[in-house]
Structure formats: structure tokens, C-alpha cells
Amino acid sequence: MYTDYAKITIKSGDGGNGAVSFRREKYVAAGGPDGGDGGKGGDIYFVVDPDSNTLVDFRYKRRFKAENGQNGSGSHCYGKSGQDLYVKVPLGTLVKDAETGEVVADLSSPNQKELILPGGRGGKGNSHFATSTRQAPRFSQDGEKGIEKELILELKSLADVGLVGFPNAGKSTFLSVVTSAKPKIANYQFTTINPNLGVVKTDYGDSFVIADIPGIIEGASEGVGLGLQFLRHIERTRLLLHLIDVSGMEGRDPIQDFYAINSELKKYSEKLANRKQIVVATKADIVQDEENEKKLEELAKEKNLEFFKISSATGQGVKELMQRVTELLKELPKEELISVEERKRYTLEEKRDDFTITKEKDMFVVDGPAVQRLMARVNLEDNESLYYFQKCLEQLGVNRELKKAGVQEGDTVKIVDWELEWYD
């Protein structure tokens, strides 16, 4: 079974909570706070596995979670950090955010390793909050929660040259002639349902990878037939050989086939539609109407595309085509699907203004990651902790924004799950 698409859920580890503890030692009258910090949550990495070539394992396991950090304890003992999780994927795996479609990682190099989700930071123990005026803080900081994301994994063939064309255009036969690949070949539609890769070795010692991509039909860019599988794989290629049957044996119109395939390429990706392309007229040894071949050659010239006529059965024109392909590949640069700068990065960076204020009936509701993190650090039943909480609200700008929203003395303000009465 060949699998080139999977949807999974991953979650990095939560940070451990800081401890509230006070030094207890014989003959020491007033021991100070000695609560230790929580450990960091485990990160999640994706790594290239050289022994894997499909995403089939992700059909049976769809959830991956890194280890949480351990809580801190007294005597300034730090919690142990959670173990990082390494998820193995085949070479050529593209990782996307399931919600936005943004590319998170492109694992197209051997031994490549990418950090996908960082683990949550460990919370600080109460020893961090001691000051000259607050000598016995009875609160600590909870660990930061890890990130949970749904991801899409797509496996794209790492080939230099892609063979495109309608089913039964002669792609599999051509591949078997120019490489040592042994694709299944028969005279019916959708013979190839998985990409077949082969290595071409020239007389001059050069080599490159060529892929016979599943045939498509009109509507492929919308997922009709095997279209999306086809289009996913040719994104990686630098050169397209557009094979078109000119024999007339199937009753097909080569001109219509040319436009249909290129239309699907353009609908899927403008970049893909502009990739270097060579028009290859196939089955030249059994041509029934030479007019088909002439029309296709004229169209190629009109589109400023190179044209070759071949017969995989007799070898006619195959060597000349391969020589030209070798020359072009030396000129065409290898490029990533998406630059490093464009990739989506998941971070746990705290934003100072990461909160919202809304009014529900007679209540002002304050919520958002910044105040949620703050609420996890404090004990509102402790006076020192409450003072620290109020100071942090001021620093975050919550008090200022509440006044802008029209809060009055005596109004109820709900911060996450706590309802407080506002006093200016």
C-alpha cells in the first residue's frame, strides 16, 4: 500500500509547576522561601527516516504527545524536564498546518531534523518572588501549557523529472526503457496509481531521478480521479516531460490533451504551470494519421516549447531526448517548495497585549493567553499574591483598557474564571 497523505494531532509537553515551599531547618528561626522551578515540557521534532517510504504508519497512530515536565519541590529542587519526542517521516514529507494550510516544514534532505512544537516552560517556584517587602510569598507560577496542533503530512516524490500526460500515453513504458524501473504496464486506463521512480544513468556518468506520475483527467485540480496525488508529486520536479499519444489508436485528440493537462497544472499552481516543459509525441512507430503529429509540433513551436518524437517500443528518438534532458538539468536550479522565511513557526512567546476585554450585560470580561498565564501564577486568597496580581494587571495594560471600556467603581470584572469587584 502506498500512502502519501495523512492527518495527525501532535502536542508538546506541558511545563511543570513551580513549588511553594519554605525552608525548615533546626535552629533556623525563620527560613525563607525555597520552592524550586518546574521542568520544561518536551519538544516535538520531525526527523527523516531513511528506511521509510510511505506515510502508512500514520493511519494507525494519529496522536503524538511529548512528555510533560515534572513539578518543582522544596529545597530549590527543580523538576525534571520532559523527554523530547521524535516523529519519523519519509524523505520528501511536507508538513502543513491543517487549519491554515501554511507549510510548517519541508523534510526533503537526508538526516534532516526540524523542531515543530516547543514544549511549555516550567513555572517558577516561590523563591523567585521574594522581595525586600514580600519576604514570604505564598504563591508560585504554574508551568506553561504545551501547544496542540492538527497537521497534514504530504509525501511528494523527490524526482528531477516528472512524466505527465493522460493515462495510457506511454509514460510507464518510457520509464521502463530509460531506467531500471519495472512499472506495471497494461493497455487500460489508470494503469499507474502510484508514482514510480527510476534513475537514469547517461553515457557520460550523469544521473538523475525520473518519475512516472499517475495519469490525470479533467478536474484533477479539484481532486477528480487521481488528480491531487498526481499534482502533489510533480511539485518537486524541475522539468516536465509532457507525453502525448499521437498514434490515433485511442481516438484521442493530441491538441485537446495538451490543453487539458496544462489547464489542470495552472488551476493547481501558477508556479507549476510555468515549469520548464518538453512536449513529447509518443508511439511514433504506430502513427495512423501523421496530421496529429504535425499539429502537435506546430503547437509546441507556437508555445515556445521544445518538441521530440519518440517510440519507446523501437527506441526512436529516446536517446536524443535523454541527452537534452541531461543538458537542461545542469541549467535548472534546485529549489525548495517554500523558503524558510515563509514557513509557519509555532512559538510560546508571550505578547504583552495578548488579551481581550468584552462586556456581557453588566460584567466586563477579560480573557486571553496573557491573563490566563497570569491567573495560573497567583493565589487570590493570599494578600501578597493578590498584590502581585494587581501589579501585573497594571503592567499588562489591563487596567488602562478597562477604563477605556468604561468600567466604574463597583462594577464586576471577570478575569478568566474569577469575578472581582472593581475599585480604582
PDB file of N, CA, C and O in Angstrom, residues 79-152:
ATOM      1  N   GLY A  79      12.181  20.573  38.905  1.00  0.00           N
ATOM      2  CA  GLY A  79      11.533  19.417  38.295  1.00  0.00           C
ATOM      3  C   GLY A  79      12.294  18.966  37.060  1.00  0.00           C
ATOM      4  O   GLY A  79      12.931  19.768  36.371  1.00  0.00           O
ATOM      5  N   LYS A  80      12.222  17.684  36.759  1.00  0.00           N
ATOM      6  CA  LYS A  80      12.899  17.134  35.588  1.00  0.00           C
ATOM      7  C   LYS A  80      12.175  17.555  34.313  1.00  0.00           C
ATOM      8  O   LYS A  80      10.943  17.570  34.264  1.00  0.00           O
ATOM      9  N   SER A  81      12.933  17.894  33.292  1.00  0.00           N
ATOM     10  CA  SER A  81      12.328  18.285  32.015  1.00  0.00           C
ATOM     11  C   SER A  81      11.728  17.073  31.318  1.00  0.00           C
ATOM     12  O   SER A  81      12.229  15.942  31.454  1.00  0.00           O
ATOM     13  N   GLY A  82      10.640  17.298  30.580  1.00  0.00           N
ATOM     14  CA  GLY A  82      10.011  16.209  29.837  1.00  0.00           C
ATOM     15  C   GLY A  82      10.869  15.772  28.661  1.00  0.00           C
ATOM     16  O   GLY A  82      11.620  16.562  28.080  1.00  0.00           O
ATOM     17  N   GLN A  83      10.755  14.507  28.309  1.00  0.00           N
ATOM     18  CA  GLN A  83      11.555  13.959  27.213  1.00  0.00           C
ATOM     19  C   GLN A  83      11.010  14.440  25.872  1.00  0.00           C
ATOM     20  O   GLN A  83       9.807  14.467  25.641  1.00  0.00           O
ATOM     21  N   ASP A  84      11.917  14.844  24.980  1.00  0.00           N
ATOM     22  CA  ASP A  84      11.515  15.275  23.639  1.00  0.00           C
ATOM     23  C   ASP A  84      10.992  14.076  22.843  1.00  0.00           C
ATOM     24  O   ASP A  84      11.416  12.934  23.050  1.00  0.00           O
ATOM     25  N   LEU A  85      10.087  14.355  21.912  1.00  0.00           N
ATOM     26  CA  LEU A  85       9.518  13.305  21.066  1.00  0.00           C
ATOM     27  C   LEU A  85       9.992  13.506  19.629  1.00  0.00           C
ATOM     28  O   LEU A  85       9.922  14.622  19.090  1.00  0.00           O
ATOM     29  N   TYR A  86      10.481  12.432  19.025  1.00  0.00           N
ATOM     30  CA  TYR A  86      10.954  12.472  17.641  1.00  0.00           C
ATOM     31  C   TYR A  86      10.015  11.640  16.770  1.00  0.00           C
ATOM     32  O   TYR A  86       9.888  10.432  16.976  1.00  0.00           O
ATOM     33  N   VAL A  87       9.364  12.295  15.835  1.00  0.00           N
ATOM     34  CA  VAL A  87       8.429  11.625  14.924  1.00  0.00           C
ATOM     35  C   VAL A  87       9.139  11.377  13.603  1.00  0.00           C
ATOM     36  O   VAL A  87       9.594  12.315  12.944  1.00  0.00           O
ATOM     37  N   LYS A  88       9.232  10.116  13.213  1.00  0.00           N
ATOM     38  CA  LYS A  88       9.952   9.754  11.986  1.00  0.00           C
ATOM     39  C   LYS A  88       9.019   9.816  10.775  1.00  0.00           C
ATOM     40  O   LYS A  88       7.910   9.281  10.813  1.00  0.00           O
ATOM     41  N   VAL A  89       9.507  10.457   9.711  1.00  0.00           N
ATOM     42  CA  VAL A  89       8.734  10.586   8.470  1.00  0.00           C
ATOM     43  C   VAL A  89       9.636  10.266   7.285  1.00  0.00           C
ATOM     44  O   VAL A  89      10.860  10.389   7.380  1.00  0.00           O
ATOM     45  N   PRO A  90       9.057   9.865   6.148  1.00  0.00           N
ATOM     46  CA  PRO A  90       9.878   9.569   4.959  1.00  0.00           C
ATOM     47  C   PRO A  90      10.487  10.835   4.359  1.00  0.00           C
ATOM     48  O   PRO A  90       9.992  11.950   4.549  1.00  0.00           O
ATOM     49  N   LEU A  91      11.558  10.653   3.634  1.00  0.00           N
ATOM     50  CA  LEU A  91      12.166  11.751   2.883  1.00  0.00           C
ATOM     51  C   LEU A  91      11.165  12.288   1.861  1.00  0.00           C
ATOM     52  O   LEU A  91      10.538  11.521   1.143  1.00  0.00           O
ATOM     53  N   GLY A  92      11.004  13.614   1.835  1.00  0.00           N
ATOM     54  CA  GLY A  92      10.058  14.226   0.909  1.00  0.00           C
ATOM     55  C   GLY A  92       8.735  14.590   1.552  1.00  0.00           C
ATOM     56  O   GLY A  92       7.792  14.951   0.849  1.00  0.00           O
ATOM     57  N   THR A  93       8.665  14.518   2.887  1.00  0.00           N
ATOM     58  CA  THR A  93       7.415  14.829   3.593  1.00  0.00           C
ATOM     59  C   THR A  93       7.264  16.334   3.785  1.00  0.00           C
ATOM     60  O   THR A  93       8.174  16.999   4.263  1.00  0.00           O
ATOM     61  N   LEU A  94       6.113  16.840   3.413  1.00  0.00           N
ATOM     62  CA  LEU A  94       5.770  18.240   3.633  1.00  0.00           C
ATOM     63  C   LEU A  94       4.771  18.302   4.780  1.00  0.00           C
ATOM     64  O   LEU A  94       3.772  17.582   4.779  1.00  0.00           O
ATOM     65  N   VAL A  95       5.042  19.144   5.779  1.00  0.00           N
ATOM     66  CA  VAL A  95       4.188  19.267   6.960  1.00  0.00           C
ATOM     67  C   VAL A  95       3.435  20.592   6.877  1.00  0.00           C
ATOM     68  O   VAL A  95       4.042  21.650   6.736  1.00  0.00           O
ATOM     69  N   LYS A  96       2.095  20.525   6.961  1.00  0.00           N
ATOM     70  CA  LYS A  96       1.265  21.725   6.852  1.00  0.00           C
ATOM     71  C   LYS A  96       0.356  21.869   8.063  1.00  0.00           C
ATOM     72  O   LYS A  96      -0.063  20.866   8.663  1.00  0.00           O
ATOM     73  N   ASP A  97       0.017  23.110   8.402  1.00  0.00           N
ATOM     74  CA  ASP A  97      -0.983  23.388   9.419  1.00  0.00           C
ATOM     75  C   ASP A  97      -2.356  23.041   8.838  1.00  0.00           C
ATOM     76  O   ASP A  97      -2.737  23.562   7.787  1.00  0.00           O
ATOM     77  N   ALA A  98      -3.095  22.162   9.503  1.00  0.00           N
ATOM     78  CA  ALA A  98      -4.373  21.693   8.964  1.00  0.00           C
ATOM     79  C   ALA A  98      -5.408  22.804   8.880  1.00  0.00           C
ATOM     80  O   ALA A  98      -6.286  22.786   8.014  1.00  0.00           O
ATOM     81  N   GLU A  99      -5.317  23.785   9.769  1.00  0.00           N
ATOM     82  CA  GLU A  99      -6.310  24.858   9.801  1.00  0.00           C
ATOM     83  C   GLU A  99      -6.057  25.920   8.747  1.00  0.00           C
ATOM     84  O   GLU A  99      -6.977  26.370   8.064  1.00  0.00           O
ATOM     85  N   THR A 100      -4.801  26.310   8.577  1.00  0.00           N
ATOM     86  CA  THR A 100      -4.474  27.419   7.662  1.00  0.00           C
ATOM     87  C   THR A 100      -3.871  26.973   6.338  1.00  0.00           C
ATOM     88  O   THR A 100      -3.844  27.742   5.388  1.00  0.00           O
ATOM     89  N   GLY A 101      -3.354  25.741   6.283  1.00  0.00           N
ATOM     90  CA  GLY A 101      -2.694  25.273   5.071  1.00  0.00           C
ATOM     91  C   GLY A 101      -1.261  25.760   4.935  1.00  0.00           C
ATOM     92  O   GLY A 101      -0.577  25.440   3.953  1.00  0.00           O
ATOM     93  N   GLU A 102      -0.764  26.517   5.924  1.00  0.00           N
ATOM     94  CA  GLU A 102       0.604  27.029   5.865  1.00  0.00           C
ATOM     95  C   GLU A 102       1.609  25.896   6.037  1.00  0.00           C
ATOM     96  O   GLU A 102       1.391  24.955   6.797  1.00  0.00           O
ATOM     97  N   VAL A 103       2.736  26.005   5.326  1.00  0.00           N
ATOM     98  CA  VAL A 103       3.786  24.995   5.419  1.00  0.00           C
ATOM     99  C   VAL A 103       4.580  25.204   6.701  1.00  0.00           C
ATOM    100  O   VAL A 103       5.042  26.300   6.997  1.00  0.00           O
ATOM    101  N   VAL A 104       4.729  24.139   7.473  1.00  0.00           N
ATOM    102  CA  VAL A 104       5.467  24.179   8.732  1.00  0.00           C
ATOM    103  C   VAL A 104       6.894  23.664   8.541  1.00  0.00           C
ATOM    104  O   VAL A 104       7.841  24.202   9.104  1.00  0.00           O
ATOM    105  N   ALA A 105       7.053  22.621   7.735  1.00  0.00           N
ATOM    106  CA  ALA A 105       8.380  22.061   7.498  1.00  0.00           C
ATOM    107  C   ALA A 105       8.390  21.315   6.169  1.00  0.00           C
ATOM    108  O   ALA A 105       7.377  20.754   5.750  1.00  0.00           O
ATOM    109  N   ASP A 106       9.540  21.321   5.521  1.00  0.00           N
ATOM    110  CA  ASP A 106       9.750  20.618   4.265  1.00  0.00           C
ATOM    111  C   ASP A 106      10.945  19.693   4.460  1.00  0.00           C
ATOM    112  O   ASP A 106      12.087  20.130   4.411  1.00  0.00           O
ATOM    113  N   LEU A 107      10.661  18.425   4.739  1.00  0.00           N
ATOM    114  CA  LEU A 107      11.734  17.477   5.065  1.00  0.00           C
ATOM    115  C   LEU A 107      12.208  16.771   3.800  1.00  0.00           C
ATOM    116  O   LEU A 107      11.784  15.659   3.495  1.00  0.00           O
ATOM    117  N   SER A 108      13.055  17.455   3.064  1.00  0.00           N
ATOM    118  CA  SER A 108      13.482  16.959   1.749  1.00  0.00           C
ATOM    119  C   SER A 108      14.980  16.684   1.677  1.00  0.00           C
ATOM    120  O   SER A 108      15.510  16.490   0.582  1.00  0.00           O
ATOM    121  N   SER A 109      15.676  16.687   2.824  1.00  0.00           N
ATOM    122  CA  SER A 109      17.117  16.406   2.852  1.00  0.00           C
ATOM    123  C   SER A 109      17.387  15.215   3.762  1.00  0.00           C
ATOM    124  O   SER A 109      16.758  15.085   4.820  1.00  0.00           O
ATOM    125  N   PRO A 110      18.325  14.342   3.390  1.00  0.00           N
ATOM    126  CA  PRO A 110      18.661  13.207   4.255  1.00  0.00           C
ATOM    127  C   PRO A 110      19.113  13.677   5.637  1.00  0.00           C
ATOM    128  O   PRO A 110      19.789  14.701   5.767  1.00  0.00           O
ATOM    129  N   ASN A 111      18.708  12.946   6.665  1.00  0.00           N
ATOM    130  CA  ASN A 111      19.081  13.233   8.058  1.00  0.00           C
ATOM    131  C   ASN A 111      18.548  14.574   8.572  1.00  0.00           C
ATOM    132  O   ASN A 111      19.000  15.063   9.615  1.00  0.00           O
ATOM    133  N   GLN A 112      17.593  15.161   7.882  1.00  0.00           N
ATOM    134  CA  GLN A 112      17.046  16.457   8.311  1.00  0.00           C
ATOM    135  C   GLN A 112      16.211  16.303   9.577  1.00  0.00           C
ATOM    136  O   GLN A 112      15.494  15.321   9.758  1.00  0.00           O
ATOM    137  N   LYS A 113      16.325  17.283  10.468  1.00  0.00           N
ATOM    138  CA  LYS A 113      15.547  17.301  11.703  1.00  0.00           C
ATOM    139  C   LYS A 113      14.966  18.694  11.881  1.00  0.00           C
ATOM    140  O   LYS A 113      15.676  19.690  11.739  1.00  0.00           O
ATOM    141  N   GLU A 114      13.663  18.796  12.171  1.00  0.00           N
ATOM    142  CA  GLU A 114      13.001  20.083  12.314  1.00  0.00           C
ATOM    143  C   GLU A 114      12.220  20.131  13.624  1.00  0.00           C
ATOM    144  O   GLU A 114      11.458  19.218  13.942  1.00  0.00           O
ATOM    145  N   LEU A 115      12.413  21.217  14.390  1.00  0.00           N
ATOM    146  CA  LEU A 115      11.596  21.441  15.581  1.00  0.00           C
ATOM    147  C   LEU A 115      10.223  21.924  15.130  1.00  0.00           C
ATOM    148  O   LEU A 115      10.104  22.927  14.443  1.00  0.00           O
ATOM    149  N   ILE A 116       9.174  21.204  15.510  1.00  0.00           N
ATOM    150  CA  ILE A 116       7.818  21.561  15.108  1.00  0.00           C
ATOM    151  C   ILE A 116       7.086  22.287  16.229  1.00  0.00           C
ATOM    152  O   ILE A 116       6.568  23.383  16.054  1.00  0.00           O
ATOM    153  N   LEU A 117       7.041  21.693  17.423  1.00  0.00           N
ATOM    154  CA  LEU A 117       6.369  22.321  18.559  1.00  0.00           C
ATOM    155  C   LEU A 117       7.305  22.389  19.762  1.00  0.00           C
ATOM    156  O   LEU A 117       7.798  21.358  20.219  1.00  0.00           O
ATOM    157  N   PRO A 118       7.544  23.575  20.308  1.00  0.00           N
ATOM    158  CA  PRO A 118       8.343  23.668  21.539  1.00  0.00           C
ATOM    159  C   PRO A 118       7.505  23.314  22.757  1.00  0.00           C
ATOM    160  O   PRO A 118       6.297  23.561  22.787  1.00  0.00           O
ATOM    161  N   GLY A 119       8.130  22.730  23.749  1.00  0.00           N
ATOM    162  CA  GLY A 119       7.437  22.403  24.987  1.00  0.00           C
ATOM    163  C   GLY A 119       7.234  23.635  25.852  1.00  0.00           C
ATOM    164  O   GLY A 119       7.921  24.649  25.704  1.00  0.00           O
ATOM    165  N   GLY A 120       6.263  23.556  26.763  1.00  0.00           N
ATOM    166  CA  GLY A 120       5.973  24.672  27.655  1.00  0.00           C
ATOM    167  C   GLY A 120       7.093  24.901  28.660  1.00  0.00           C
ATOM    168  O   GLY A 120       7.737  23.953  29.115  1.00  0.00           O
ATOM    169  N   ARG A 121       7.306  26.153  29.009  1.00  0.00           N
ATOM    170  CA  ARG A 121       8.323  26.474  30.014  1.00  0.00           C
ATOM    171  C   ARG A 121       7.841  26.061  31.404  1.00  0.00           C
ATOM    172  O   ARG A 121       6.650  26.128  31.704  1.00  0.00           O
ATOM    173  N   GLY A 122       8.776  25.678  32.244  1.00  0.00           N
ATOM    174  CA  GLY A 122       8.438  25.324  33.615  1.00  0.00           C
ATOM    175  C   GLY A 122       8.102  26.564  34.431  1.00  0.00           C
ATOM    176  O   GLY A 122       8.637  27.656  34.190  1.00  0.00           O
ATOM    177  N   GLY A 123       7.165  26.430  35.400  1.00  0.00           N
ATOM    178  CA  GLY A 123       6.788  27.548  36.248  1.00  0.00           C
ATOM    179  C   GLY A 123       7.848  27.827  37.310  1.00  0.00           C
ATOM    180  O   GLY A 123       8.600  26.937  37.705  1.00  0.00           O
ATOM    181  N   LYS A 124       7.901  29.056  37.763  1.00  0.00           N
ATOM    182  CA  LYS A 124       8.884  29.448  38.769  1.00  0.00           C
ATOM    183  C   LYS A 124       8.370  29.146  40.180  1.00  0.00           C
ATOM    184  O   LYS A 124       7.186  29.332  40.479  1.00  0.00           O
ATOM    185  N   GLY A 125       9.272  28.701  41.040  1.00  0.00           N
ATOM    186  CA  GLY A 125       8.915  28.468  42.430  1.00  0.00           C
ATOM    187  C   GLY A 125       8.804  29.778  43.190  1.00  0.00           C
ATOM    188  O   GLY A 125       9.213  30.846  42.694  1.00  0.00           O
ATOM    189  N   ASN A 126       8.257  29.696  44.427  1.00  0.00           N
ATOM    190  CA  ASN A 126       8.014  30.934  45.168  1.00  0.00           C
ATOM    191  C   ASN A 126       9.296  31.663  45.565  1.00  0.00           C
ATOM    192  O   ASN A 126       9.274  32.844  45.895  1.00  0.00           O
ATOM    193  N   SER A 127      10.441  30.990  45.513  1.00  0.00           N
ATOM    194  CA  SER A 127      11.704  31.656  45.859  1.00  0.00           C
ATOM    195  C   SER A 127      12.006  32.807  44.899  1.00  0.00           C
ATOM    196  O   SER A 127      12.714  33.746  45.259  1.00  0.00           O
ATOM    197  N   HIS A 128      11.449  32.763  43.668  1.00  0.00           N
ATOM    198  CA  HIS A 128      11.690  33.816  42.676  1.00  0.00           C
ATOM    199  C   HIS A 128      10.922  35.095  43.004  1.00  0.00           C
ATOM    200  O   HIS A 128      11.250  36.162  42.475  1.00  0.00           O
ATOM    201  N   PHE A 129       9.886  34.996  43.823  1.00  0.00           N
ATOM    202  CA  PHE A 129       9.000  36.141  44.037  1.00  0.00           C
ATOM    203  C   PHE A 129       9.260  36.854  45.373  1.00  0.00           C
ATOM    204  O   PHE A 129       8.501  37.725  45.772  1.00  0.00           O
ATOM    205  N   ALA A 130      10.336  36.471  46.036  1.00  0.00           N
ATOM    206  CA  ALA A 130      10.687  37.120  47.299  1.00  0.00           C
ATOM    207  C   ALA A 130      11.339  38.473  47.023  1.00  0.00           C
ATOM    208  O   ALA A 130      12.214  38.593  46.161  1.00  0.00           O
ATOM    209  N   THR A 131      10.887  39.500  47.737  1.00  0.00           N
ATOM    210  CA  THR A 131      11.481  40.833  47.648  1.00  0.00           C
ATOM    211  C   THR A 131      11.702  41.348  49.064  1.00  0.00           C
ATOM    212  O   THR A 131      11.350  40.683  50.052  1.00  0.00           O
ATOM    213  N   SER A 132      12.254  42.558  49.165  1.00  0.00           N
ATOM    214  CA  SER A 132      12.504  43.121  50.498  1.00  0.00           C
ATOM    215  C   SER A 132      11.207  43.385  51.243  1.00  0.00           C
ATOM    216  O   SER A 132      11.172  43.353  52.482  1.00  0.00           O
ATOM    217  N   THR A 133      10.136  43.633  50.533  1.00  0.00           N
ATOM    218  CA  THR A 133       8.836  43.895  51.181  1.00  0.00           C
ATOM    219  C   THR A 133       7.930  42.666  51.165  1.00  0.00           C
ATOM    220  O   THR A 133       6.934  42.629  51.873  1.00  0.00           O
ATOM    221  N   ARG A 134       8.240  41.672  50.324  1.00  0.00           N
ATOM    222  CA  ARG A 134       7.443  40.437  50.264  1.00  0.00           C
ATOM    223  C   ARG A 134       8.397  39.278  50.517  1.00  0.00           C
ATOM    224  O   ARG A 134       8.908  38.653  49.592  1.00  0.00           O
ATOM    225  N   GLN A 135       8.649  39.011  51.779  1.00  0.00           N
ATOM    226  CA  GLN A 135       9.693  38.058  52.143  1.00  0.00           C
ATOM    227  C   GLN A 135       9.211  36.612  52.189  1.00  0.00           C
ATOM    228  O   GLN A 135      10.016  35.689  52.204  1.00  0.00           O
ATOM    229  N   ALA A 136       7.903  36.428  52.234  1.00  0.00           N
ATOM    230  CA  ALA A 136       7.381  35.053  52.316  1.00  0.00           C
ATOM    231  C   ALA A 136       6.245  34.854  51.312  1.00  0.00           C
ATOM    232  O   ALA A 136       5.081  34.674  51.699  1.00  0.00           O
ATOM    233  N   PRO A 137       6.533  34.929  50.014  1.00  0.00           N
ATOM    234  CA  PRO A 137       5.474  34.757  49.005  1.00  0.00           C
ATOM    235  C   PRO A 137       4.854  33.357  49.078  1.00  0.00           C
ATOM    236  O   PRO A 137       5.577  32.361  49.095  1.00  0.00           O
ATOM    237  N   ARG A 138       3.537  33.322  49.146  1.00  0.00           N
ATOM    238  CA  ARG A 138       2.851  32.035  49.255  1.00  0.00           C
ATOM    239  C   ARG A 138       2.213  31.650  47.908  1.00  0.00           C
ATOM    240  O   ARG A 138       1.140  31.090  47.851  1.00  0.00           O
ATOM    241  N   PHE A 139       2.889  32.015  46.854  1.00  0.00           N
ATOM    242  CA  PHE A 139       2.396  31.649  45.524  1.00  0.00           C
ATOM    243  C   PHE A 139       3.588  31.318  44.626  1.00  0.00           C
ATOM    244  O   PHE A 139       4.713  31.740  44.887  1.00  0.00           O
ATOM    245  N   SER A 140       3.302  30.549  43.622  1.00  0.00           N
ATOM    246  CA  SER A 140       4.330  30.179  42.635  1.00  0.00           C
ATOM    247  C   SER A 140       3.715  30.310  41.254  1.00  0.00           C
ATOM    248  O   SER A 140       2.573  30.756  41.104  1.00  0.00           O
ATOM    249  N   GLN A 141       4.439  29.884  40.274  1.00  0.00           N
ATOM    250  CA  GLN A 141       3.971  30.005  38.884  1.00  0.00           C
ATOM    251  C   GLN A 141       3.706  28.611  38.326  1.00  0.00           C
ATOM    252  O   GLN A 141       4.556  27.716  38.445  1.00  0.00           O
ATOM    253  N   ASP A 142       2.531  28.448  37.732  1.00  0.00           N
ATOM    254  CA  ASP A 142       2.244  27.167  37.073  1.00  0.00           C
ATOM    255  C   ASP A 142       3.056  27.051  35.790  1.00  0.00           C
ATOM    256  O   ASP A 142       3.423  28.056  35.174  1.00  0.00           O
ATOM    257  N   GLY A 143       3.298  25.829  35.373  1.00  0.00           N
ATOM    258  CA  GLY A 143       4.012  25.609  34.120  1.00  0.00           C
ATOM    259  C   GLY A 143       3.186  26.048  32.922  1.00  0.00           C
ATOM    260  O   GLY A 143       1.957  26.054  32.968  1.00  0.00           O
ATOM    261  N   GLU A 144       3.864  26.405  31.864  1.00  0.00           N
ATOM    262  CA  GLU A 144       3.186  26.829  30.638  1.00  0.00           C
ATOM    263  C   GLU A 144       2.675  25.609  29.879  1.00  0.00           C
ATOM    264  O   GLU A 144       3.362  24.586  29.800  1.00  0.00           O
ATOM    265  N   LYS A 145       1.474  25.706  29.374  1.00  0.00           N
ATOM    266  CA  LYS A 145       0.906  24.590  28.611  1.00  0.00           C
ATOM    267  C   LYS A 145       1.631  24.436  27.280  1.00  0.00           C
ATOM    268  O   LYS A 145       2.046  25.412  26.661  1.00  0.00           O
ATOM    269  N   GLY A 146       1.767  23.199  26.849  1.00  0.00           N
ATOM    270  CA  GLY A 146       2.337  22.948  25.533  1.00  0.00           C
ATOM    271  C   GLY A 146       1.355  23.347  24.442  1.00  0.00           C
ATOM    272  O   GLY A 146       0.235  23.779  24.703  1.00  0.00           O
ATOM    273  N   ILE A 147       1.771  23.199  23.197  1.00  0.00           N
ATOM    274  CA  ILE A 147       0.930  23.552  22.049  1.00  0.00           C
ATOM    275  C   ILE A 147       0.355  22.278  21.447  1.00  0.00           C
ATOM    276  O   ILE A 147       1.050  21.269  21.303  1.00  0.00           O
ATOM    277  N   GLU A 148      -0.927  22.324  21.084  1.00  0.00           N
ATOM    278  CA  GLU A 148      -1.559  21.195  20.389  1.00  0.00           C
ATOM    279  C   GLU A 148      -1.987  21.662  19.009  1.00  0.00           C
ATOM    280  O   GLU A 148      -2.644  22.695  18.859  1.00  0.00           O
ATOM    281  N   LYS A 149      -1.602  20.915  17.981  1.00  0.00           N
ATOM    282  CA  LYS A 149      -1.911  21.292  16.609  1.00  0.00           C
ATOM    283  C   LYS A 149      -2.306  20.068  15.785  1.00  0.00           C
ATOM    284  O   LYS A 149      -1.805  18.955  15.995  1.00  0.00           O
ATOM    285  N   GLU A 150      -3.204  20.323  14.839  1.00  0.00           N
ATOM    286  CA  GLU A 150      -3.540  19.293  13.856  1.00  0.00           C
ATOM    287  C   GLU A 150      -2.733  19.594  12.595  1.00  0.00           C
ATOM    288  O   GLU A 150      -2.747  20.717  12.098  1.00  0.00           O
ATOM    289  N   LEU A 151      -2.032  18.577  12.112  1.00  0.00           N
ATOM    290  CA  LEU A 151      -1.138  18.763  10.969  1.00  0.00           C
ATOM    291  C   LEU A 151      -1.519  17.833   9.825  1.00  0.00           C
ATOM    292  O   LEU A 151      -2.082  16.762  10.031  1.00  0.00           O
ATOM    293  N   ILE A 152      -1.189  18.267   8.625  1.00  0.00           N
ATOM    294  CA  ILE A 152      -1.346  17.437   7.431  1.00  0.00           C
ATOM    295  C   ILE A 152       0.049  17.072   6.933  1.00  0.00           C
ATOM    296  O   ILE A 152       0.920  17.929   6.806  1.00  0.00           O
TER     297      ILE A 152
END
